[in-house]
Amino acid sequence: MFKLDKFSIGLGFAALIAITAQQALAQSGSAKFPGIGRTATPAEVAAWDIDVRPDFKGLPKGSGSVEKGQVIWEAKCASCHGTFGESNEIFTPIAGGTTKDDVKTGRVASLNDMKQPQRTTLMKVPTVSTLWDYIYRAMPWNAPRSLTPDDTYALVAFILSLGEIVPDDFVLSDKNIAEVKMPNRNGMTTKHGFWNVSGKPDVNGNACMHNCVPFVQIGSTLPDFARNAHENIAEQNRMYGPYRGADTTKPPIKELPGASGAGLAHAADTHSSAAKGPATLFKNENCSACHAPNAKLVGPSIADVAKKYDGQSGALEKLMAKVKSGGAGVWGSIPMPPQAQLSDEDRKALVVWMLSGGK
Amino acid sequence: MEKPANRARLVKAPEHFISQELIADINANGLDENRRGFLRKGFMSALGGAAAGLTAPLAMAAGEGDPAILEKQEWQTTLGKNVATMPYGVPSIYESNLIRRESPGLTRVSAASVAFTPLQGLFGTITPNGLHFERHHQGWYNLNPETHRLMVNGLVKNPRVFTMNDLMRLPSVSRTHFIECGANTGLEWGNVAVPTVQYTHGMLSCCEFTGVPLKVLLEECGADLKKGKFMLAEGGDGSGMTRTINLESCLNDTIVAWAMNGEMLRPENGFPLRLVVPGVQGVSWVKWLRRLEVGDMPWNSKDEAVHYIELMPNGMHRQYASIQECKSVITTPSGGQQLLDKGFYNVSGMAWSGRGKITRVDVSFDGGNNWRTARLETPILTKSITRFNIDWVWDGSPAILQSRAFDDTGYIQPSIKKLRDVRGTRSIYHNNAIQSWKLDSNGEVSNVQVG
């Protein structure tokens, strides 16, 4: 051991303080909440900061052609959105309702004339950056974040070509994306009173207390055929207390039921909330996102599956394995994602139910 | 006063096939498959399958009184269940009708859909966590709180990463606020479309949220709040939900929250972290919050530039219509409900404003011709639900019930006609019109629009 003089002790101590302070800064960034949080590394920021603004801040380099976009589209997007972005099966259509004139004016005329049945994405979105960001961050719907920047450029190019905003031989890139003229680029406003808590309301009610509207006119009621469209309302209300649900499986009662509620459907008799079994599993496990009872969505309909495997030996085992680890190629190019979250019991119940045609 | 015997309008129980034990059992436990099967068998033989008599256990023996009083009940004469039989607890089996529900046909896929809060059965101002409405864009997950991170970047001196452990060490606040989807009541812009208040107004909930004030986090990261007028909030789910937050408007009361009504957020509501932006439409309360970026312009991100926009009659879309204006609705009685008899009722509902506090609620029973001022119950909190009640004796004649709310900015909830005159019928969002419920002389309440 050796003896330290005062000077070297002081130096060492000062250095220690400096090092500690540096570490503390990296650790906490402030003296206010020491030990809380840490500095984000550049790689971490790059991994998460993927948003793209209207001024294209955040847009990665890359490019993609309409032609390549069409190939990716047909493999990964068409099942939900239709070959031409026109499908209304699952979400509202992507393309349609815009004209070359709209591209010139920057206002979509069909938003005014009400002739278009639906507002498509191209009719609405004012900035091409939004399309890019949407696809890159959240598409395909059941496999988000699986596309590369180049894939995304290609898909945006393909969508733009569907709206005749760019020609069929167009190659979209970070260099030329700012030149794209969206058909509804002038059709969006933030001039309203709802952006700020201190904004001005559109309208105001009135505080009249007596004889305010001498003639009360009912303008709209629910049509009779819709009486049970939301299932039995009796089962959606408390089965005791002063306010019961009307039994909408039956026509309205003629007289007041009386203090005891006699004559009303007894909600306990019909506990719809207790529904279980494969049909509920099918819905809760989101099988219904891709399979419908009788229509082809992303995947085959239940009826088609039942028909294909009708009477086949080993169909149960085969399909159970397929549900567990996923499959591809039997019903088209869209793969079925593995459903590893299901218990063997649930998987069996689902497959048996599918094979019986959902009965 | 009526004699008890005269008030009983039920058929006396056919005692030869429903035993007292079964009556007690059904009263205690409700009907399940076994009990119903037993009943059905009994009725099949006795009445040819008629379903009468299900309410028979409530019947009163003539002259003597109510068996619910005269007879000993199972719960008075036997031992009940142990503590912690249900360690987290569930509502009574008699409450199983009050659940979140989807509106049939509203969307094609349930992973991008809405489940509505059953407002018709709620009391007070707080929404039970299990009934808080759900709206997802790409399904929900149980995120692992151990690996969940919040990043703050953009116009900040120190881009930072926080774990849940970090965040939950910070000074927290607990505030009660309503959350309402911008599309709540949106189905009714054109005409009456759905039967009950669950579907007309059920994208509305109100909870006490706990978390760290956004301002504390932004200051901690050295945010440039002179240049940085906007913030992007981003979710950690597949949809990567992104919303531009107007800091000028929201900085002071926004919370980065992890708790709701005293427990951690439920997964369906963003566990383990969500943004709470009081007064602003629900889509901005980003769930599964993983990133906050401070910036100098709005982002035009996917949901704010494609979906949550309002089509005005001149063909122009409104973007960033964020504030939920003053609104109210009568919840009892409401559409689809059935009044049992004439006489006294407490009529009750909810009022809220995204711009401040509720100051007054009026109720009309004649379609808006005459109004009476309702009682406001406490607490009356800013950007929160206020419960109102009003006494009413129903004489059995048809009526149209309405409520209109006032807030402390002087704003009065408008009629649907006034709103349509300005916004047309294709707006979808921000329908805060006065709701009308029509009561028929048979006691059934239905959804109507007046004017």
PDB file of C-alpha atoms in Angstrom, chain A residues 25-30 32-40 44-45 47-55 57 88-91 107 111-112 114 119 121 123-127 130 133-134 137-141 144-145 184 186-190 192-214 216-222 227 229-230 233-246 252-262 264 266-273 283 286 288-289 297, chain B residues 9-10 36 54-55 94-99 101-104 108-112 120-121 123 137-138 149 151 153 158-162 166 169-171 191-196 199 216 220 230 232 234 237-240 242 246 249 290-291 293 296-302 305-307 309 311 313-323 325 332-333 336-342 345-346 354-355 360 362 366-371 373 383 394 400 404 406 410-414 418-419 422-423 426 428 438 441-444 447-451:
ATOM      1  CA  LEU A  25     -26.864  11.876 -16.950  1.00  0.00           C
ATOM      2  CA  ALA A  26     -26.942   8.887 -19.258  1.00  0.00           C
ATOM      3  CA  GLN A  27     -29.166   7.092 -16.784  1.00  0.00           C
ATOM      4  CA  SER A  28     -31.665   9.771 -15.945  1.00  0.00           C
ATOM      5  CA  GLY A  29     -31.129  12.800 -18.168  1.00  0.00           C
ATOM      6  CA  SER A  30     -32.250  15.085 -15.379  1.00  0.00           C
ATOM      7  CA  LYS A  32     -35.415  15.773 -11.098  1.00  0.00           C
ATOM      8  CA  PHE A  33     -36.122  12.065 -11.422  1.00  0.00           C
ATOM      9  CA  PRO A  34     -32.756  10.345 -10.954  1.00  0.00           C
ATOM     10  CA  GLY A  35     -32.707   6.714 -11.966  1.00  0.00           C
ATOM     11  CA  ILE A  36     -35.838   6.893 -14.111  1.00  0.00           C
ATOM     12  CA  GLY A  37     -35.584   5.972 -17.803  1.00  0.00           C
ATOM     13  CA  ARG A  38     -32.550   6.052 -20.054  1.00  0.00           C
ATOM     14  CA  THR A  39     -31.413   7.618 -23.291  1.00  0.00           C
ATOM     15  CA  ALA A  40     -32.796   5.965 -26.414  1.00  0.00           C
ATOM     16  CA  GLU A  44     -33.828   2.098 -31.103  1.00  0.00           C
ATOM     17  CA  VAL A  45     -35.200   5.368 -32.414  1.00  0.00           C
ATOM     18  CA  ALA A  47     -36.472   0.901 -35.234  1.00  0.00           C
ATOM     19  CA  TRP A  48     -39.593   2.596 -33.946  1.00  0.00           C
ATOM     20  CA  ASP A  49     -39.680   6.037 -35.551  1.00  0.00           C
ATOM     21  CA  ILE A  50     -41.202   4.812 -38.821  1.00  0.00           C
ATOM     22  CA  ASP A  51     -43.869   7.470 -39.303  1.00  0.00           C
ATOM     23  CA  VAL A  52     -43.957   9.505 -42.501  1.00  0.00           C
ATOM     24  CA  ARG A  53     -45.363  13.038 -42.503  1.00  0.00           C
ATOM     25  CA  PRO A  54     -46.945  15.009 -45.368  1.00  0.00           C
ATOM     26  CA  ASP A  55     -43.572  16.766 -45.863  1.00  0.00           C
ATOM     27  CA  LYS A  57     -39.965  13.543 -43.117  1.00  0.00           C
ATOM     28  CA  ASN A  88     -66.291  -4.176 -50.151  1.00  0.00           C
ATOM     29  CA  GLU A  89     -66.217  -7.634 -48.598  1.00  0.00           C
ATOM     30  CA  ILE A  90     -64.270  -6.745 -45.471  1.00  0.00           C
ATOM     31  CA  PHE A  91     -63.323  -3.068 -45.578  1.00  0.00           C
ATOM     32  CA  ARG A 107     -61.139  17.998 -55.317  1.00  0.00           C
ATOM     33  CA  LEU A 111     -68.024  13.571 -52.884  1.00  0.00           C
ATOM     34  CA  ASN A 112     -70.584  16.150 -53.916  1.00  0.00           C
ATOM     35  CA  MET A 114     -73.670  11.393 -53.951  1.00  0.00           C
ATOM     36  CA  ARG A 119     -66.198   6.813 -50.038  1.00  0.00           C
ATOM     37  CA  THR A 121     -59.608   5.606 -49.744  1.00  0.00           C
ATOM     38  CA  MET A 123     -61.562   9.703 -52.660  1.00  0.00           C
ATOM     39  CA  LYS A 124     -60.645  10.692 -49.130  1.00  0.00           C
ATOM     40  CA  VAL A 125     -56.942  10.718 -48.460  1.00  0.00           C
ATOM     41  CA  PRO A 126     -55.333  14.108 -49.248  1.00  0.00           C
ATOM     42  CA  THR A 127     -51.666  13.176 -48.864  1.00  0.00           C
ATOM     43  CA  THR A 130     -50.588   8.760 -45.534  1.00  0.00           C
ATOM     44  CA  ASP A 133     -47.359   5.173 -43.816  1.00  0.00           C
ATOM     45  CA  TYR A 134     -50.592   3.181 -43.576  1.00  0.00           C
ATOM     46  CA  ARG A 137     -47.011   0.204 -40.599  1.00  0.00           C
ATOM     47  CA  ALA A 138     -50.209  -1.827 -40.631  1.00  0.00           C
ATOM     48  CA  MET A 139     -50.612  -3.956 -43.765  1.00  0.00           C
ATOM     49  CA  PRO A 140     -51.372  -6.679 -44.672  1.00  0.00           C
ATOM     50  CA  TRP A 141     -54.090  -6.514 -42.065  1.00  0.00           C
ATOM     51  CA  PRO A 144     -48.698  -6.030 -40.233  1.00  0.00           C
ATOM     52  CA  ARG A 145     -45.116  -4.767 -40.563  1.00  0.00           C
ATOM     53  CA  ASN A 184     -58.501  15.019 -52.982  1.00  0.00           C
ATOM     54  CA  ASN A 186     -57.533  20.209 -51.631  1.00  0.00           C
ATOM     55  CA  GLY A 187     -60.519  18.440 -50.088  1.00  0.00           C
ATOM     56  CA  MET A 188     -59.510  18.461 -46.442  1.00  0.00           C
ATOM     57  CA  THR A 189     -59.828  21.267 -43.937  1.00  0.00           C
ATOM     58  CA  THR A 190     -58.830  21.881 -40.347  1.00  0.00           C
ATOM     59  CA  HIS A 192     -63.438  24.177 -37.701  1.00  0.00           C
ATOM     60  CA  GLY A 193     -64.049  24.555 -34.018  1.00  0.00           C
ATOM     61  CA  PHE A 194     -63.177  20.991 -33.007  1.00  0.00           C
ATOM     62  CA  TRP A 195     -59.379  21.048 -33.181  1.00  0.00           C
ATOM     63  CA  ASN A 196     -59.070  23.120 -30.030  1.00  0.00           C
ATOM     64  CA  VAL A 197     -60.848  23.000 -26.710  1.00  0.00           C
ATOM     65  CA  SER A 198     -61.488  26.746 -27.120  1.00  0.00           C
ATOM     66  CA  GLY A 199     -62.858  26.313 -30.661  1.00  0.00           C
ATOM     67  CA  LYS A 200     -66.167  27.758 -31.790  1.00  0.00           C
ATOM     68  CA  PRO A 201     -69.082  25.318 -32.024  1.00  0.00           C
ATOM     69  CA  ASP A 202     -70.988  24.972 -35.332  1.00  0.00           C
ATOM     70  CA  VAL A 203     -74.393  25.402 -33.748  1.00  0.00           C
ATOM     71  CA  ASN A 204     -75.928  25.994 -30.368  1.00  0.00           C
ATOM     72  CA  GLY A 205     -79.158  24.741 -28.849  1.00  0.00           C
ATOM     73  CA  ASN A 206     -81.713  26.897 -27.124  1.00  0.00           C
ATOM     74  CA  ALA A 207     -82.905  27.204 -23.561  1.00  0.00           C
ATOM     75  CA  CYS A 208     -86.646  27.700 -24.167  1.00  0.00           C
ATOM     76  CA  MET A 209     -88.656  26.163 -21.312  1.00  0.00           C
ATOM     77  CA  HIS A 210     -92.357  26.353 -22.306  1.00  0.00           C
ATOM     78  CA  ASN A 211     -94.345  26.097 -25.527  1.00  0.00           C
ATOM     79  CA  CYS A 212     -91.115  25.765 -27.485  1.00  0.00           C
ATOM     80  CA  VAL A 213     -92.364  23.611 -30.381  1.00  0.00           C
ATOM     81  CA  PRO A 214     -96.137  23.747 -30.767  1.00  0.00           C
ATOM     82  CA  VAL A 216     -93.954  17.816 -32.434  1.00  0.00           C
ATOM     83  CA  GLN A 217     -93.213  15.807 -35.527  1.00  0.00           C
ATOM     84  CA  ILE A 218     -91.547  12.418 -35.473  1.00  0.00           C
ATOM     85  CA  GLY A 219     -89.224  12.301 -38.468  1.00  0.00           C
ATOM     86  CA  SER A 220     -87.749   8.832 -38.126  1.00  0.00           C
ATOM     87  CA  THR A 221     -88.498   5.586 -36.318  1.00  0.00           C
ATOM     88  CA  LEU A 222     -87.049   2.106 -36.413  1.00  0.00           C
ATOM     89  CA  ARG A 227     -87.525  -4.963 -34.204  1.00  0.00           C
ATOM     90  CA  ALA A 229     -82.353  -7.052 -35.647  1.00  0.00           C
ATOM     91  CA  HIS A 230     -80.245  -6.597 -32.520  1.00  0.00           C
ATOM     92  CA  ILE A 233     -83.658  -6.765 -26.188  1.00  0.00           C
ATOM     93  CA  ALA A 234     -85.220  -8.502 -23.172  1.00  0.00           C
ATOM     94  CA  GLU A 235     -81.936 -10.347 -22.793  1.00  0.00           C
ATOM     95  CA  GLN A 236     -79.960  -7.121 -22.909  1.00  0.00           C
ATOM     96  CA  ASN A 237     -81.614  -5.534 -19.905  1.00  0.00           C
ATOM     97  CA  ARG A 238     -81.785  -6.205 -16.205  1.00  0.00           C
ATOM     98  CA  MET A 239     -84.328  -8.962 -15.506  1.00  0.00           C
ATOM     99  CA  TYR A 240     -85.683  -7.132 -12.470  1.00  0.00           C
ATOM    100  CA  GLY A 241     -86.252  -3.499 -11.569  1.00  0.00           C
ATOM    101  CA  PRO A 242     -88.586  -0.911 -13.088  1.00  0.00           C
ATOM    102  CA  TYR A 243     -87.046  -0.832 -16.565  1.00  0.00           C
ATOM    103  CA  ARG A 244     -87.096  -4.235 -18.309  1.00  0.00           C
ATOM    104  CA  GLY A 245     -86.256  -5.076 -21.871  1.00  0.00           C
ATOM    105  CA  ALA A 246     -89.014  -5.584 -24.410  1.00  0.00           C
ATOM    106  CA  PRO A 252     -95.277  -5.420 -28.830  1.00  0.00           C
ATOM    107  CA  ILE A 253     -97.562  -6.354 -25.964  1.00  0.00           C
ATOM    108  CA  LYS A 254    -101.009  -4.747 -26.028  1.00  0.00           C
ATOM    109  CA  GLU A 255    -101.353  -3.749 -22.400  1.00  0.00           C
ATOM    110  CA  LEU A 256     -99.069  -2.720 -19.589  1.00  0.00           C
ATOM    111  CA  PRO A 257     -97.577  -5.823 -17.992  1.00  0.00           C
ATOM    112  CA  GLY A 258     -98.256  -4.602 -14.459  1.00  0.00           C
ATOM    113  CA  ALA A 259     -96.038  -4.112 -11.440  1.00  0.00           C
ATOM    114  CA  SER A 260     -94.735  -7.666 -11.410  1.00  0.00           C
ATOM    115  CA  GLY A 261     -93.708  -7.760 -15.034  1.00  0.00           C
ATOM    116  CA  ALA A 262     -95.889 -10.766 -15.794  1.00  0.00           C
ATOM    117  CA  LEU A 264     -92.569 -10.175 -20.268  1.00  0.00           C
ATOM    118  CA  HIS A 266     -88.068 -13.864 -18.484  1.00  0.00           C
ATOM    119  CA  ALA A 267     -84.521 -12.938 -19.300  1.00  0.00           C
ATOM    120  CA  ALA A 268     -83.107 -15.746 -17.186  1.00  0.00           C
ATOM    121  CA  ASP A 269     -84.814 -18.197 -19.486  1.00  0.00           C
ATOM    122  CA  THR A 270     -82.738 -17.186 -22.457  1.00  0.00           C
ATOM    123  CA  HIS A 271     -79.252 -16.163 -21.215  1.00  0.00           C
ATOM    124  CA  SER A 272     -77.808 -15.391 -24.601  1.00  0.00           C
ATOM    125  CA  SER A 273     -74.577 -14.309 -22.973  1.00  0.00           C
ATOM    126  CA  LYS A 283     -65.790 -15.913 -33.619  1.00  0.00           C
ATOM    127  CA  ASN A 286     -61.055 -14.565 -35.153  1.00  0.00           C
ATOM    128  CA  SER A 288     -64.421 -15.369 -38.876  1.00  0.00           C
ATOM    129  CA  ALA A 289     -61.984 -12.727 -40.105  1.00  0.00           C
ATOM    130  CA  LEU A 297     -63.570 -14.268 -47.800  1.00  0.00           C
TER     131      LEU A 297
ATOM    132  CA  ARG B   9    -101.345 -10.487 -11.203  1.00  0.00           C
ATOM    133  CA  LEU B  10     -99.476 -13.722 -11.588  1.00  0.00           C
ATOM    134  CA  ARG B  36     -84.845 -25.422 -16.961  1.00  0.00           C
ATOM    135  CA  LEU B  54     -91.639 -19.069 -15.064  1.00  0.00           C
ATOM    136  CA  THR B  55     -92.498 -16.128 -12.881  1.00  0.00           C
ATOM    137  CA  TYR B  94     -78.634 -12.034 -12.197  1.00  0.00           C
ATOM    138  CA  GLU B  95     -76.580  -9.352 -13.986  1.00  0.00           C
ATOM    139  CA  SER B  96     -75.468 -11.516 -16.880  1.00  0.00           C
ATOM    140  CA  ASN B  97     -77.581  -9.599 -19.400  1.00  0.00           C
ATOM    141  CA  LEU B  98     -75.585  -6.423 -18.948  1.00  0.00           C
ATOM    142  CA  ILE B  99     -72.560  -7.035 -21.127  1.00  0.00           C
ATOM    143  CA  ARG B 101     -72.274  -6.165 -27.281  1.00  0.00           C
ATOM    144  CA  GLU B 102     -71.456  -5.754 -30.947  1.00  0.00           C
ATOM    145  CA  SER B 103     -74.058  -4.275 -33.251  1.00  0.00           C
ATOM    146  CA  PRO B 104     -74.876  -7.010 -35.790  1.00  0.00           C
ATOM    147  CA  ARG B 108     -67.436  -7.696 -41.137  1.00  0.00           C
ATOM    148  CA  VAL B 109     -64.651  -8.677 -38.769  1.00  0.00           C
ATOM    149  CA  SER B 110     -64.627  -8.554 -35.005  1.00  0.00           C
ATOM    150  CA  ALA B 111     -60.929  -7.684 -34.750  1.00  0.00           C
ATOM    151  CA  ALA B 112     -61.756  -4.299 -36.286  1.00  0.00           C
ATOM    152  CA  GLN B 120     -79.144   1.190 -20.058  1.00  0.00           C
ATOM    153  CA  GLY B 121     -78.129  -0.720 -16.943  1.00  0.00           C
ATOM    154  CA  PHE B 123     -75.724   3.781 -12.402  1.00  0.00           C
ATOM    155  CA  HIS B 137     -58.480  -1.624 -35.410  1.00  0.00           C
ATOM    156  CA  GLN B 138     -56.401  -4.778 -35.612  1.00  0.00           C
ATOM    157  CA  ARG B 149     -41.377   0.304 -23.496  1.00  0.00           C
ATOM    158  CA  MET B 151     -40.064   5.987 -26.190  1.00  0.00           C
ATOM    159  CA  ASN B 153     -38.418  11.315 -29.326  1.00  0.00           C
ATOM    160  CA  ASN B 158     -33.030  13.704 -24.755  1.00  0.00           C
ATOM    161  CA  PRO B 159     -34.860  10.982 -26.657  1.00  0.00           C
ATOM    162  CA  ARG B 160     -35.645   8.554 -23.881  1.00  0.00           C
ATOM    163  CA  VAL B 161     -36.914   5.082 -23.170  1.00  0.00           C
ATOM    164  CA  PHE B 162     -39.006   4.200 -20.133  1.00  0.00           C
ATOM    165  CA  ASP B 166     -39.746   3.576 -14.579  1.00  0.00           C
ATOM    166  CA  ARG B 169     -42.168   5.347 -10.068  1.00  0.00           C
ATOM    167  CA  LEU B 170     -43.012   8.819 -11.357  1.00  0.00           C
ATOM    168  CA  PRO B 171     -45.412  11.208  -9.610  1.00  0.00           C
ATOM    169  CA  ASN B 191     -82.114   8.390 -39.476  1.00  0.00           C
ATOM    170  CA  VAL B 192     -82.910   6.083 -36.580  1.00  0.00           C
ATOM    171  CA  ALA B 193     -80.786   2.975 -37.084  1.00  0.00           C
ATOM    172  CA  VAL B 194     -80.479   1.073 -33.802  1.00  0.00           C
ATOM    173  CA  PRO B 195     -82.921   0.214 -31.013  1.00  0.00           C
ATOM    174  CA  THR B 196     -81.244   0.871 -27.661  1.00  0.00           C
ATOM    175  CA  TYR B 199     -75.981   1.003 -29.578  1.00  0.00           C
ATOM    176  CA  VAL B 216     -43.977  15.795 -16.625  1.00  0.00           C
ATOM    177  CA  GLU B 220     -38.210  15.323 -18.365  1.00  0.00           C
ATOM    178  CA  PHE B 230     -47.940  18.713 -31.963  1.00  0.00           C
ATOM    179  CA  LEU B 232     -47.630  11.865 -32.430  1.00  0.00           C
ATOM    180  CA  GLU B 234     -48.271   5.621 -31.399  1.00  0.00           C
ATOM    181  CA  ASP B 237     -50.280  -3.139 -31.565  1.00  0.00           C
ATOM    182  CA  GLY B 238     -50.443  -4.384 -35.143  1.00  0.00           C
ATOM    183  CA  SER B 239     -52.359  -1.339 -36.321  1.00  0.00           C
ATOM    184  CA  GLY B 240     -49.619   0.855 -34.868  1.00  0.00           C
ATOM    185  CA  THR B 242     -51.018   6.826 -34.630  1.00  0.00           C
ATOM    186  CA  ASN B 246     -52.677  19.091 -30.482  1.00  0.00           C
ATOM    187  CA  SER B 249     -55.035  22.241 -26.534  1.00  0.00           C
ATOM    188  CA  ARG B 290     -45.294   2.807 -27.037  1.00  0.00           C
ATOM    189  CA  ARG B 291     -44.057   6.089 -28.494  1.00  0.00           C
ATOM    190  CA  GLU B 293     -42.911  12.049 -30.850  1.00  0.00           C
ATOM    191  CA  ASP B 296     -43.912  20.957 -35.567  1.00  0.00           C
ATOM    192  CA  MET B 297     -46.745  19.837 -37.858  1.00  0.00           C
ATOM    193  CA  PRO B 298     -49.617  17.343 -37.868  1.00  0.00           C
ATOM    194  CA  TRP B 299     -48.806  13.907 -39.260  1.00  0.00           C
ATOM    195  CA  ASN B 300     -51.871  13.090 -41.394  1.00  0.00           C
ATOM    196  CA  SER B 301     -51.448   9.544 -40.158  1.00  0.00           C
ATOM    197  CA  LYS B 302     -53.630   6.712 -41.385  1.00  0.00           C
ATOM    198  CA  ALA B 305     -56.514  11.250 -42.676  1.00  0.00           C
ATOM    199  CA  VAL B 306     -58.468   8.262 -43.999  1.00  0.00           C
ATOM    200  CA  HIS B 307     -61.051   7.212 -41.437  1.00  0.00           C
ATOM    201  CA  ILE B 309     -62.807  12.558 -41.025  1.00  0.00           C
ATOM    202  CA  LEU B 311     -67.771  14.776 -44.852  1.00  0.00           C
ATOM    203  CA  PRO B 313     -72.333  19.018 -47.333  1.00  0.00           C
ATOM    204  CA  ASN B 314     -69.978  20.946 -49.661  1.00  0.00           C
ATOM    205  CA  GLY B 315     -67.903  17.798 -50.280  1.00  0.00           C
ATOM    206  CA  MET B 316     -65.072  18.993 -48.027  1.00  0.00           C
ATOM    207  CA  HIS B 317     -63.676  16.653 -45.367  1.00  0.00           C
ATOM    208  CA  ARG B 318     -62.933  17.935 -41.907  1.00  0.00           C
ATOM    209  CA  GLN B 319     -59.755  16.607 -40.398  1.00  0.00           C
ATOM    210  CA  TYR B 320     -58.776  16.643 -36.729  1.00  0.00           C
ATOM    211  CA  ALA B 321     -62.285  17.245 -35.463  1.00  0.00           C
ATOM    212  CA  SER B 322     -61.238  16.161 -32.001  1.00  0.00           C
ATOM    213  CA  ILE B 323     -63.363  17.785 -29.313  1.00  0.00           C
ATOM    214  CA  GLU B 325     -69.045  18.573 -27.557  1.00  0.00           C
ATOM    215  CA  THR B 332     -83.592   4.924 -17.954  1.00  0.00           C
ATOM    216  CA  PRO B 333     -86.023   4.665 -19.524  1.00  0.00           C
ATOM    217  CA  GLY B 336     -86.076  -1.100 -26.084  1.00  0.00           C
ATOM    218  CA  GLN B 337     -87.096  -0.849 -22.454  1.00  0.00           C
ATOM    219  CA  GLN B 338     -90.489  -1.677 -21.071  1.00  0.00           C
ATOM    220  CA  LEU B 339     -92.258   0.189 -18.275  1.00  0.00           C
ATOM    221  CA  LEU B 340     -94.280  -2.109 -16.068  1.00  0.00           C
ATOM    222  CA  ASP B 341     -97.080   0.142 -14.992  1.00  0.00           C
ATOM    223  CA  LYS B 342     -98.279   3.707 -14.556  1.00  0.00           C
ATOM    224  CA  TYR B 345     -90.470   6.737 -11.948  1.00  0.00           C
ATOM    225  CA  ASN B 346     -87.009   8.183 -11.421  1.00  0.00           C
ATOM    226  CA  GLY B 354     -65.374  17.779 -23.798  1.00  0.00           C
ATOM    227  CA  ARG B 355     -65.008  21.487 -23.188  1.00  0.00           C
ATOM    228  CA  ARG B 360     -77.493  22.148 -16.175  1.00  0.00           C
ATOM    229  CA  ASP B 362     -83.269  19.906 -18.793  1.00  0.00           C
ATOM    230  CA  ASP B 366     -93.488  16.018 -24.615  1.00  0.00           C
ATOM    231  CA  GLY B 367     -90.972  15.971 -27.458  1.00  0.00           C
ATOM    232  CA  GLY B 368     -89.282  19.257 -26.568  1.00  0.00           C
ATOM    233  CA  ASN B 369     -92.306  21.488 -26.149  1.00  0.00           C
ATOM    234  CA  ASN B 370     -91.966  21.943 -22.387  1.00  0.00           C
ATOM    235  CA  TRP B 371     -88.877  21.399 -20.260  1.00  0.00           C
ATOM    236  CA  THR B 373     -84.610  21.216 -15.015  1.00  0.00           C
ATOM    237  CA  LYS B 383     -64.691  16.508 -18.998  1.00  0.00           C
ATOM    238  CA  TRP B 394     -96.393   8.568 -15.794  1.00  0.00           C
ATOM    239  CA  ILE B 400     -91.481  11.589 -25.941  1.00  0.00           C
ATOM    240  CA  ARG B 404     -80.493  18.655 -23.208  1.00  0.00           C
ATOM    241  CA  PHE B 406     -75.508  22.860 -20.841  1.00  0.00           C
ATOM    242  CA  GLY B 410     -72.468  28.527 -22.323  1.00  0.00           C
ATOM    243  CA  TYR B 411     -73.011  25.841 -24.935  1.00  0.00           C
ATOM    244  CA  ILE B 412     -76.408  24.109 -25.126  1.00  0.00           C
ATOM    245  CA  GLN B 413     -76.846  20.665 -26.698  1.00  0.00           C
ATOM    246  CA  PRO B 414     -78.599  21.156 -30.074  1.00  0.00           C
ATOM    247  CA  LYS B 418     -79.874  22.025 -36.250  1.00  0.00           C
ATOM    248  CA  LEU B 419     -76.820  19.808 -36.603  1.00  0.00           C
ATOM    249  CA  VAL B 422     -74.882  22.584 -40.944  1.00  0.00           C
ATOM    250  CA  ARG B 423     -73.223  19.201 -41.305  1.00  0.00           C
ATOM    251  CA  ARG B 426     -72.847  11.932 -44.095  1.00  0.00           C
ATOM    252  CA  ILE B 428     -70.628  10.061 -39.170  1.00  0.00           C
ATOM    253  CA  LYS B 438     -90.878   7.536 -27.528  1.00  0.00           C
ATOM    254  CA  SER B 441     -99.169   3.537 -23.840  1.00  0.00           C
ATOM    255  CA  ASN B 442     -98.204  -0.154 -23.623  1.00  0.00           C
ATOM    256  CA  GLY B 443     -95.086   0.927 -21.749  1.00  0.00           C
ATOM    257  CA  GLU B 444     -92.613   0.129 -24.526  1.00  0.00           C
ATOM    258  CA  ASN B 447     -85.865   5.183 -30.528  1.00  0.00           C
ATOM    259  CA  VAL B 448     -87.258   8.046 -32.634  1.00  0.00           C
ATOM    260  CA  GLN B 449     -86.032  11.292 -34.116  1.00  0.00           C
ATOM    261  CA  VAL B 450     -88.089  14.427 -33.737  1.00  0.00           C
ATOM    262  CA  GLY B 451     -88.134  16.997 -36.539  1.00  0.00           C
TER     263      GLY B 451
END
